[in-house]
Amino acid sequence: MEQRDGYASLSWDAVAGATDYQIERTPVAADDAPTGPASIVGVWRPNRTVRPDSPVFADAGFNAGERFQWRVRARIETAEQPFSAPVFGSTLPPFGDPAVPGESLRTQWEQTEAAQFTSDTNEYAYTAALDAASERVRVVRIGRTVLGRPINMFIIGFPTAPRHVNAVAESTSAFVNCNVHGNEPSSREACLIMARELAFADDPRTLAILSNTTVLLVPTINGDGRAANTRGNSTGQDLNRDYSLIRQPETFSFVEMLRDYQPETGFDGHEFGNSQAGDLPVLPPRHLNVAQSIFDKSLRMIEGWFYETGSDDGWWYCPYGCQNGGDVGLSQETILRNTMGLKSMIGSLLEARSAGGPTRPNETNAPNNRRRKTYSAIYTYQQFLDYQLAKRQPILEAIDESVAFQTSNTGPIVFRGSRPIPAHPAPHPGEAPPPEEPPEGVLDPPPCGYRLTEQQFSAPQPEGRPVGDRLTAHGIKFAHRTGRGDYFVPMDQAQRGLIPLLLDGEAAEPILPAERVAC
Ligand SMILES: [Zn+2]
């Protein structure tokens, strides 16, 4: 047993013929005498790991700092075998010395022991206090929501946060978009806690990460939806169907941030309403216009890093969809996961499973359920930063390869369609990765560019800002041909894969139909 950041990692020897294992937890006093009833908090199945003979379970359904006894028993079919001898441990308290200013900050969620989520005003106060207390942290406002709430971003570096956007663009940076769907708040709480850890932790790992990578955390892009506990923003728009179209001020601001800060890698935090799924469904950008190098590196991060470390530490990753996953994880370029791939960024979405389900039966207790989601999200983002540090050079090479490929404008363009994600490692019992999605709407050879009239480029649109403003926000290059009275968007540029999706009348969700220009 090891005590970690918000969870206990329990491991035991496999039992021959075991179908699964039940993990029991009992609260105990300092002298290890029980202070409450035992409960089964986990069911560990061999399909939750890439090492089925080495069971490890991550338990996070408790108040950090309390002391427990744990026992494990195998089940053969449904027959319960004897419990193991107990182990006892005091879990780690929340990060930060309560006697040290700054470190002593706590979110509303922490202060209420996960009974309440952190409100908007508490978020702003905590954010401003962290900004003031740590040289490593600088907070900028990257935009405002429809209702005028600030969209803040933590910029975290060592020994000090970079002072200017250009300094971040020129360095290596990694972003987490913590809460786009307002009713999926667990990663937002994770990011607020993680910002404090990054601001004050002095362990070699944290210092190495921050010495090499600027960390960009956007806790709440959808503050209006979070305040109302709704998926969409205040207009009802699902913002994670708007990252290419950027009709809403929230997504428009976020895409401008990506253009200006130029992160190499990113993660998008969600929750998944599927109680059969793993703890942590993940998925890379897979639209067929995403360069092979970006897809490969993103999938490699998931399969070569998260599946491995998750198996070591007891967290159950799976490809989004997982078990009984349905039609999820497709190629819509409106989803940030795909948009970032089309911008040559390596990354993934995270879909923390909403309910405890059959493998975490103790989570009918709502705070315990919230703790598991938030601390497993912190784990995921910590691993993401470890990956970025370990693989910095291959990441940069994959990005260079992607930009060179896109700029060359070679190979077909598709409007929709996804690269396949096989179950990993095959066969992985009970696992159903996202569905196949063959290409639809193929342009082969690709066009050389798109022509927009002055009117198309500049006129007000029924939804969102004029097209020219949106191309500029994306950082897509264009030429104003005053002699011809039009605008030309060439395909031989870094965001080549995105351009036809925005400007071709045959695309699934274009902004408008511009004129396709053949080579
Ligand atoms: Zn979501």
Coordinates of C-alpha atoms and ligand atoms in Angstrom, one line a residue:
M1 CA 0.0 0.0 0.0
E2 CA 1.2 3.5 -0.9
Q3 CA -0.4 6.8 0.1
R4 CA -0.6 9.2 -2.8
D5 CA -2.1 12.5 -3.7
G6 CA -5.8 12.0 -2.7
Y7 CA -5.8 8.2 -3.0
A8 CA -4.3 5.0 -1.6
S9 CA -2.7 2.6 -4.0
L10 CA -3.3 -1.0 -2.9
S11 CA -1.6 -4.0 -4.4
W12 CA -1.7 -7.7 -3.6
D13 CA -0.7 -11.1 -5.1
A14 CA -3.0 -12.5 -7.7
V15 CA -5.1 -15.6 -6.7
A16 CA -5.1 -18.4 -9.2
G17 CA -8.5 -18.7 -10.9
A18 CA -9.9 -15.4 -9.5
T19 CA -12.7 -13.9 -11.4
D20 CA -12.4 -10.6 -9.6
Y21 CA -11.5 -9.1 -6.2
Q22 CA -13.4 -7.1 -3.6
I23 CA -11.6 -4.3 -1.7
E24 CA -12.9 -3.5 1.7
R25 CA -12.2 -0.3 3.7
T26 CA -12.8 0.3 7.4
P27 CA -12.2 3.7 9.2
V28 CA -9.9 3.2 12.2
A29 CA -8.5 5.3 15.0
A30 CA -4.8 5.9 15.7
D31 CA -4.6 2.6 17.5
D32 CA -6.2 0.8 14.5
A33 CA -9.5 0.1 16.4
P34 CA -12.5 0.4 14.0
T35 CA -14.5 3.6 14.3
G36 CA -17.1 2.8 11.7
P37 CA -18.5 0.0 9.6
A38 CA -16.5 -1.8 6.9
S39 CA -17.6 -1.3 3.3
I40 CA -16.8 -2.8 -0.1
V41 CA -15.3 0.1 -2.0
G42 CA -14.0 -1.5 -5.1
V43 CA -14.3 -4.5 -7.4
W44 CA -11.1 -5.1 -9.3
R45 CA -11.3 -7.0 -12.6
P46 CA -8.5 -8.3 -14.6
N47 CA -9.7 -6.3 -17.6
R48 CA -8.9 -3.0 -15.9
T49 CA -5.2 -3.2 -16.6
V50 CA -2.5 -4.2 -19.1
R51 CA -1.1 -6.4 -16.3
P52 CA -3.9 -8.7 -15.3
D53 CA -1.6 -10.8 -13.1
S54 CA -0.6 -7.8 -11.0
P55 CA -3.7 -6.4 -9.3
V56 CA -3.5 -2.8 -8.0
F57 CA -6.5 -0.7 -6.9
A58 CA -6.6 3.0 -6.4
D59 CA -9.0 4.0 -3.6
A60 CA -9.9 7.7 -3.5
G61 CA -13.4 7.7 -1.9
F62 CA -12.4 9.2 1.5
N63 CA -11.6 12.4 3.2
A64 CA -7.9 13.1 2.6
G65 CA -5.9 12.6 5.9
E66 CA -8.1 10.0 7.5
R67 CA -6.9 6.6 8.7
F68 CA -8.2 3.2 7.4
Q69 CA -7.8 -0.5 7.3
W70 CA -8.0 -2.3 4.0
R71 CA -8.5 -6.0 3.1
V72 CA -9.0 -7.8 -0.2
R73 CA -10.7 -11.0 -1.1
A74 CA -10.8 -12.9 -4.4
R75 CA -14.0 -14.2 -5.9
I76 CA -14.1 -17.3 -8.1
E77 CA -17.2 -16.9 -10.2
T78 CA -19.4 -15.5 -7.3
A79 CA -17.8 -17.6 -4.5
E80 CA -16.1 -15.3 -2.0
Q81 CA -12.7 -16.5 -0.8
P82 CA -11.2 -15.5 2.6
F83 CA -10.1 -11.9 3.2
S84 CA -6.4 -11.1 3.2
A85 CA -4.7 -9.9 6.4
P86 CA -5.5 -6.2 7.0
V87 CA -3.2 -3.3 6.2
F88 CA -3.5 0.0 8.0
G89 CA -2.6 3.5 6.7
S90 CA -3.1 7.2 7.3
T91 CA -3.9 8.8 4.0
L92 CA -2.2 12.0 2.9
P93 CA -3.8 15.3 4.0
P94 CA -4.5 17.9 1.3
F95 CA -1.4 19.4 -0.2
G96 CA 0.0 22.5 1.5
D97 CA 1.2 23.4 5.0
P98 CA -1.8 25.1 6.7
A99 CA 0.7 27.3 8.5
V100 CA 2.4 28.7 5.4
P101 CA 0.6 31.6 3.5
G102 CA -0.3 30.5 0.0
E103 CA 0.1 26.8 0.7
S104 CA -2.7 27.2 3.2
L105 CA -5.2 28.1 0.5
R106 CA -8.1 25.7 0.1
T107 CA -10.9 25.6 -2.4
Q108 CA -14.5 25.6 -1.3
W109 CA -14.7 22.0 -2.4
E110 CA -11.8 21.1 -0.1
Q111 CA -13.1 23.2 2.7
T112 CA -16.5 21.5 2.6
E113 CA -15.0 18.0 2.2
A114 CA -16.5 17.7 -1.3
A115 CA -20.0 18.5 -0.2
Q116 CA -20.0 21.7 -2.4
F117 CA -18.3 22.5 -5.6
T118 CA -16.2 25.7 -5.7
S119 CA -18.5 28.6 -6.7
D120 CA -17.5 31.2 -9.3
T121 CA -16.7 33.9 -6.7
N122 CA -14.7 31.4 -4.6
E123 CA -12.8 30.4 -7.7
Y124 CA -11.9 34.0 -8.5
A125 CA -10.8 34.7 -4.9
Y126 CA -8.7 31.5 -4.7
T127 CA -7.2 32.2 -8.1
A128 CA -6.3 35.8 -7.2
A129 CA -4.8 34.7 -3.9
L130 CA -2.6 32.0 -5.6
D131 CA -1.5 34.6 -8.2
A132 CA -0.5 37.0 -5.4
A133 CA 1.2 34.3 -3.2
S134 CA 3.4 32.6 -5.8
E135 CA 6.0 33.9 -8.2
R136 CA 5.5 30.7 -10.2
V137 CA 1.9 31.7 -11.0
R138 CA 0.5 34.4 -13.2
V139 CA -3.2 34.6 -14.0
V140 CA -4.5 36.2 -17.2
R141 CA -8.0 36.7 -18.4
I142 CA -8.3 35.2 -21.8
G143 CA -11.9 36.3 -22.4
R144 CA -15.4 36.6 -21.0
T145 CA -18.4 34.4 -21.2
V146 CA -21.7 35.5 -22.8
L147 CA -22.9 36.7 -19.4
G148 CA -19.6 38.5 -18.7
R149 CA -17.9 36.0 -16.3
P150 CA -14.1 36.1 -16.6
I151 CA -12.4 33.1 -18.3
N152 CA -9.1 32.9 -16.4
M153 CA -5.9 31.0 -17.2
F154 CA -3.2 30.0 -14.8
I155 CA 0.3 30.4 -16.4
I156 CA 2.7 28.4 -14.2
G157 CA 6.5 28.2 -14.6
F158 CA 9.7 27.9 -12.6
P159 CA 11.3 29.8 -11.1
T160 CA 8.8 32.4 -12.3
A161 CA 5.9 32.3 -14.7
P162 CA 6.9 33.7 -18.1
R163 CA 6.0 37.4 -18.1
H164 CA 4.8 37.6 -21.7
V165 CA 2.7 35.5 -24.1
N166 CA 5.6 35.4 -26.6
A167 CA 7.8 33.8 -23.9
V168 CA 5.3 31.0 -23.5
A169 CA 4.9 30.6 -27.3
E170 CA 8.7 30.2 -27.6
S171 CA 8.9 27.7 -24.8
T172 CA 7.3 24.3 -24.4
S173 CA 3.8 24.5 -22.8
A174 CA 1.0 22.1 -22.0
F175 CA -2.7 23.1 -21.4
V176 CA -5.6 21.6 -19.6
N177 CA -9.1 22.8 -20.5
C178 CA -10.7 21.8 -17.2
N179 CA -14.4 22.4 -17.5
V180 CA -16.2 22.9 -20.8
H181 CA -19.4 21.1 -19.8
G182 CA -20.8 23.0 -16.8
N183 CA -22.3 19.9 -15.3
E184 CA -19.1 17.9 -15.4
P185 CA -17.1 19.7 -12.7
S186 CA -14.6 17.2 -11.4
S187 CA -11.6 18.3 -13.6
R188 CA -12.2 21.9 -12.6
E189 CA -11.7 21.1 -8.9
A190 CA -8.7 19.0 -9.9
C191 CA -7.1 22.0 -11.8
L192 CA -7.6 24.4 -8.9
I193 CA -5.9 22.0 -6.5
M194 CA -3.2 21.1 -9.0
A195 CA -2.4 24.9 -9.5
R196 CA -1.6 25.1 -5.8
E197 CA 0.6 22.0 -5.9
L198 CA 2.5 23.3 -8.9
A199 CA 2.8 26.7 -7.2
F200 CA 4.4 25.5 -4.0
A201 CA 5.7 21.9 -4.3
D202 CA 9.4 21.7 -4.1
D203 CA 10.0 18.1 -4.9
P204 CA 12.4 17.4 -7.8
R205 CA 9.6 16.1 -10.1
T206 CA 7.6 19.3 -9.9
L207 CA 10.7 21.5 -10.3
A208 CA 11.8 19.5 -13.3
I209 CA 8.4 19.7 -15.0
L210 CA 8.1 23.5 -14.5
S211 CA 11.7 24.1 -15.5
N212 CA 10.9 22.5 -18.9
T213 CA 7.3 23.2 -19.5
T214 CA 4.9 26.1 -18.9
V215 CA 1.6 24.8 -17.6
L216 CA -1.5 26.5 -18.8
L217 CA -4.7 25.7 -16.8
V218 CA -8.1 27.1 -17.8
P219 CA -10.3 26.1 -14.9
T220 CA -13.6 27.3 -16.3
I221 CA -14.2 28.2 -19.9
N222 CA -17.9 27.8 -19.3
G223 CA -18.5 29.8 -16.1
D224 CA -22.1 30.4 -17.0
G225 CA -22.8 26.8 -17.6
R226 CA -21.0 25.8 -14.4
A227 CA -23.0 28.3 -12.3
A228 CA -26.2 26.9 -13.8
N229 CA -24.9 23.3 -13.7
T230 CA -25.8 23.0 -17.4
R231 CA -23.9 21.2 -20.2
G232 CA -24.1 24.2 -22.6
N233 CA -23.3 27.9 -22.1
S234 CA -26.1 30.4 -21.3
T235 CA -27.4 30.3 -24.9
G236 CA -27.7 26.5 -24.7
Q237 CA -24.8 25.9 -27.1
D238 CA -22.6 22.9 -26.4
L239 CA -19.2 24.6 -26.5
N240 CA -17.5 21.3 -27.3
R241 CA -19.4 21.4 -30.6
D242 CA -18.0 24.8 -31.4
Y243 CA -14.2 24.8 -31.3
S244 CA -13.9 25.0 -35.1
L245 CA -16.9 27.3 -35.7
I246 CA -16.2 29.5 -32.7
R247 CA -19.6 31.2 -32.8
Q248 CA -19.5 31.7 -29.0
P249 CA -17.3 34.1 -27.1
E250 CA -16.0 31.3 -24.9
T251 CA -14.6 29.1 -27.7
F252 CA -13.5 32.2 -29.7
S253 CA -11.3 33.3 -26.8
F254 CA -10.0 29.8 -26.2
V255 CA -8.9 29.4 -29.9
E256 CA -7.2 32.8 -29.7
M257 CA -5.3 31.6 -26.7
L258 CA -4.2 28.5 -28.6
R259 CA -3.0 30.7 -31.4
D260 CA -1.1 33.1 -29.2
Y261 CA 0.4 30.7 -26.6
Q262 CA 1.0 27.8 -29.0
P263 CA 1.0 24.9 -26.5
E264 CA 2.5 21.6 -27.8
T265 CA 0.1 19.4 -25.9
G266 CA -3.3 19.5 -24.3
F267 CA -6.0 17.7 -22.3
D268 CA -9.7 18.3 -22.3
G269 CA -11.6 17.4 -19.1
H270 CA -15.0 15.7 -19.0
E271 CA -17.2 13.2 -17.3
F272 CA -18.9 10.2 -18.9
G273 CA -22.3 8.9 -17.9
N274 CA -21.6 5.2 -18.4
S275 CA -21.3 3.2 -15.2
Q276 CA -19.8 0.2 -17.1
A277 CA -16.8 2.2 -18.3
G278 CA -13.3 2.3 -16.8
D279 CA -12.4 5.0 -14.3
L280 CA -10.7 7.1 -16.9
P281 CA -11.8 6.8 -20.6
V282 CA -9.3 8.7 -22.8
L283 CA -9.2 9.3 -26.6
P284 CA -6.8 11.1 -29.0
P285 CA -7.6 13.4 -31.9
R286 CA -8.6 11.0 -34.7
H287 CA -10.1 13.0 -37.5
L288 CA -8.5 11.7 -40.8
N289 CA -7.2 15.2 -41.6
V290 CA -5.1 15.1 -38.4
A291 CA -1.5 14.3 -39.4
Q292 CA -0.4 10.7 -38.8
S293 CA 2.4 11.9 -36.5
I294 CA 0.0 13.7 -34.2
F295 CA -2.4 10.8 -34.1
D296 CA 0.4 8.3 -33.5
K297 CA 2.0 10.3 -30.7
S298 CA -1.3 11.0 -29.0
L299 CA -2.3 7.3 -29.1
R300 CA 1.2 6.3 -27.9
M301 CA 0.8 8.7 -25.0
I302 CA -2.4 6.9 -24.0
E303 CA -1.3 3.3 -24.7
G304 CA 2.4 3.6 -23.9
W305 CA 2.1 5.9 -20.9
F306 CA -1.4 6.1 -19.3
Y307 CA -2.2 2.4 -19.6
E308 CA 1.2 1.5 -18.1
T309 CA 1.3 3.9 -15.2
G310 CA -2.5 3.5 -14.6
S311 CA -1.8 -0.3 -14.2
D312 CA 1.1 0.4 -11.8
D313 CA -0.9 2.8 -9.6
G314 CA -4.4 1.2 -9.8
W315 CA -6.4 3.5 -12.1
W316 CA -8.4 1.9 -14.9
Y317 CA -7.9 3.7 -18.2
C318 CA -9.7 2.6 -21.4
P319 CA -10.4 4.0 -24.8
Y320 CA -13.5 6.3 -24.7
G321 CA -16.4 4.1 -25.3
C322 CA -14.9 1.4 -23.1
Q323 CA -17.8 -1.0 -22.4
N324 CA -21.2 -0.4 -23.9
G325 CA -19.9 3.0 -25.1
G326 CA -22.1 3.7 -28.1
D327 CA -21.5 6.2 -30.8
V328 CA -18.9 8.4 -29.0
G329 CA -15.5 9.7 -29.9
L330 CA -16.1 10.5 -33.5
S331 CA -14.5 12.9 -35.9
Q332 CA -16.4 16.1 -35.4
E333 CA -13.9 18.9 -35.8
T334 CA -16.1 21.0 -33.6
I335 CA -14.8 18.9 -30.6
L336 CA -11.6 20.3 -29.0
R337 CA -10.0 16.9 -29.0
N338 CA -10.1 17.0 -32.8
T339 CA -9.6 20.7 -33.2
M340 CA -6.3 20.5 -31.3
G341 CA -5.1 17.7 -33.5
L342 CA -5.9 19.7 -36.6
K343 CA -3.7 22.5 -35.0
S344 CA -0.8 20.0 -34.7
M345 CA -1.2 19.6 -30.9
I346 CA -0.8 16.3 -29.2
G347 CA -3.3 15.3 -26.6
S348 CA -6.5 13.6 -25.4
L349 CA -9.8 14.1 -23.8
L350 CA -10.5 12.7 -20.3
E351 CA -14.0 11.3 -19.5
A352 CA -14.0 10.5 -15.8
R353 CA -16.8 8.0 -15.3
S354 CA -19.7 9.9 -13.6
A355 CA -21.1 7.2 -11.4
G356 CA -19.3 4.6 -9.3
G357 CA -21.0 1.8 -11.0
P358 CA -20.4 -1.9 -10.1
T359 CA -16.7 -1.5 -9.7
R360 CA -16.9 1.3 -7.1
P361 CA -20.0 0.4 -5.1
N362 CA -19.3 2.8 -2.2
E363 CA -19.9 5.9 -4.5
T364 CA -23.6 6.2 -3.8
N365 CA -22.0 8.5 -1.2
A366 CA -21.8 11.7 -3.3
P367 CA -18.6 13.3 -1.8
N368 CA -16.8 9.9 -2.2
N369 CA -17.8 9.8 -5.8
R370 CA -16.6 13.4 -6.4
R371 CA -13.3 12.7 -4.7
R372 CA -12.6 9.7 -6.9
K373 CA -13.3 11.7 -10.0
T374 CA -11.3 14.8 -8.9
Y375 CA -8.2 12.9 -7.6
S376 CA -8.1 10.6 -10.6
A377 CA -8.2 13.7 -12.8
I378 CA -5.3 15.2 -10.8
Y379 CA -3.5 11.9 -11.3
T380 CA -4.1 12.0 -15.1
Y381 CA -2.9 15.6 -15.5
Q382 CA 0.2 14.8 -13.4
Q383 CA 0.9 11.9 -15.6
F384 CA 0.3 14.1 -18.6
L385 CA 3.0 16.6 -17.4
D386 CA 5.4 13.7 -16.6
Y387 CA 4.9 12.5 -20.2
Q388 CA 5.5 15.9 -21.6
L389 CA 8.7 16.1 -19.6
A390 CA 9.9 12.6 -20.6
K391 CA 9.0 12.9 -24.3
R392 CA 9.8 16.5 -25.0
Q393 CA 12.0 15.8 -28.0
P394 CA 9.8 13.2 -29.8
I395 CA 6.8 15.5 -29.2
L396 CA 8.5 18.4 -30.9
E397 CA 9.6 16.1 -33.8
A398 CA 6.0 14.9 -34.3
I399 CA 4.7 18.5 -34.3
D400 CA 7.4 19.5 -36.9
E401 CA 6.4 16.5 -39.0
S402 CA 2.8 17.5 -38.8
V403 CA 3.4 21.1 -39.8
A404 CA 5.5 20.0 -42.7
F405 CA 2.9 17.5 -43.9
Q406 CA 0.0 20.0 -43.6
T407 CA 2.0 22.8 -45.3
S408 CA 2.9 20.5 -48.2
N409 CA -0.9 20.1 -49.0
T410 CA -0.4 16.5 -50.2
G411 CA -2.9 13.7 -49.9
P412 CA -6.6 13.6 -49.8
I413 CA -8.8 15.8 -47.6
V414 CA -11.9 14.3 -46.0
F415 CA -14.8 16.1 -44.4
R416 CA -15.5 13.5 -41.7
G417 CA -14.0 10.1 -40.9
S418 CA -11.7 8.8 -38.1
R419 CA -8.5 6.8 -37.8
P420 CA -9.3 3.4 -36.2
I421 CA -8.6 2.8 -32.5
P422 CA -8.3 -0.9 -31.8
A423 CA -8.9 -2.4 -28.4
H424 CA -5.6 -2.3 -26.5
P425 CA -4.1 -4.7 -25.8
A426 CA -6.2 -7.0 -28.0
P427 CA -8.2 -8.8 -26.9
H428 CA -9.2 -6.7 -23.9
P429 CA -12.2 -8.4 -22.4
G430 CA -15.3 -6.3 -22.2
E431 CA -13.8 -3.4 -24.0
A432 CA -15.5 -1.6 -26.9
P433 CA -13.4 1.2 -28.4
P434 CA -15.0 4.0 -30.3
P435 CA -16.7 2.9 -33.5
E436 CA -15.1 2.7 -36.9
E437 CA -15.8 5.8 -39.0
P438 CA -15.0 5.5 -42.7
P439 CA -14.2 8.7 -44.7
E440 CA -17.0 10.8 -45.9
G441 CA -16.6 13.5 -48.5
V442 CA -13.1 12.9 -50.0
L443 CA -11.3 15.6 -52.0
D444 CA -8.5 13.9 -53.9
P445 CA -6.5 15.7 -55.1
P446 CA -7.0 18.4 -52.5
P447 CA -7.9 22.0 -53.6
C448 CA -5.2 24.7 -53.5
G449 CA -7.3 27.1 -51.6
Y450 CA -10.6 28.8 -51.0
R451 CA -11.8 32.2 -52.4
L452 CA -14.1 34.4 -50.4
T453 CA -15.8 37.5 -51.6
E454 CA -15.4 40.7 -49.6
Q455 CA -19.0 40.2 -48.5
Q456 CA -18.3 36.6 -47.4
F457 CA -15.2 37.6 -45.5
S458 CA -16.5 40.7 -43.7
A459 CA -20.2 40.7 -43.5
P460 CA -22.1 40.0 -40.3
Q461 CA -23.1 36.3 -39.9
P462 CA -26.4 34.9 -38.5
E463 CA -24.3 33.4 -35.7
G464 CA -20.9 34.5 -34.4
R465 CA -18.4 37.0 -35.7
P466 CA -17.6 37.7 -39.4
V467 CA -15.6 34.9 -41.1
G468 CA -12.5 37.0 -41.4
D469 CA -12.4 37.5 -37.6
R470 CA -12.8 33.8 -37.1
L471 CA -10.0 32.9 -39.5
T472 CA -7.8 35.4 -37.7
A473 CA -8.7 33.9 -34.3
H474 CA -7.7 30.5 -35.6
G475 CA -4.4 31.9 -36.9
I476 CA -5.3 30.7 -40.4
K477 CA -3.4 32.8 -43.0
F478 CA -5.2 34.5 -45.9
A479 CA -4.4 37.1 -48.6
H480 CA -6.5 40.2 -49.3
R481 CA -6.4 40.6 -53.1
T482 CA -7.5 44.2 -53.4
G483 CA -7.1 44.1 -57.2
R484 CA -9.6 41.3 -57.4
G485 CA -11.7 42.4 -54.5
D486 CA -11.6 39.1 -52.7
Y487 CA -9.7 37.0 -50.1
F488 CA -7.7 33.9 -50.8
V489 CA -7.1 31.2 -48.1
P490 CA -4.3 28.9 -49.3
M491 CA -4.2 25.3 -48.4
D492 CA -0.4 25.1 -48.0
Q493 CA -0.3 26.1 -44.4
A494 CA -0.2 24.6 -41.0
Q495 CA -4.0 24.3 -40.4
R496 CA -4.6 22.9 -43.8
G497 CA -6.7 20.0 -42.4
L498 CA -9.2 22.5 -40.8
I499 CA -9.6 24.9 -43.7
P500 CA -12.0 22.9 -45.9
L501 CA -14.1 21.9 -42.8
L502 CA -14.7 25.6 -42.3
L503 CA -15.1 26.9 -45.9
D504 CA -16.3 24.1 -48.1
G505 CA -20.0 24.0 -48.9
E506 CA -19.8 20.2 -48.9
A507 CA -18.3 20.0 -45.4
A508 CA -20.4 18.7 -42.5
E509 CA -20.5 21.9 -40.6
P510 CA -18.9 24.8 -42.5
I511 CA -19.1 28.4 -41.5
L512 CA -20.1 29.2 -45.1
P513 CA -19.5 27.9 -48.6
A514 CA -16.5 29.7 -50.1
E515 CA -15.3 29.0 -53.6
R516 CA -13.1 25.9 -53.8
V517 CA -10.1 26.7 -56.0
A518 CA -8.4 23.8 -57.8
C519 CA -4.6 23.5 -58.2
Ligands
ZN1 ZN -18.3 16.5 -21.5

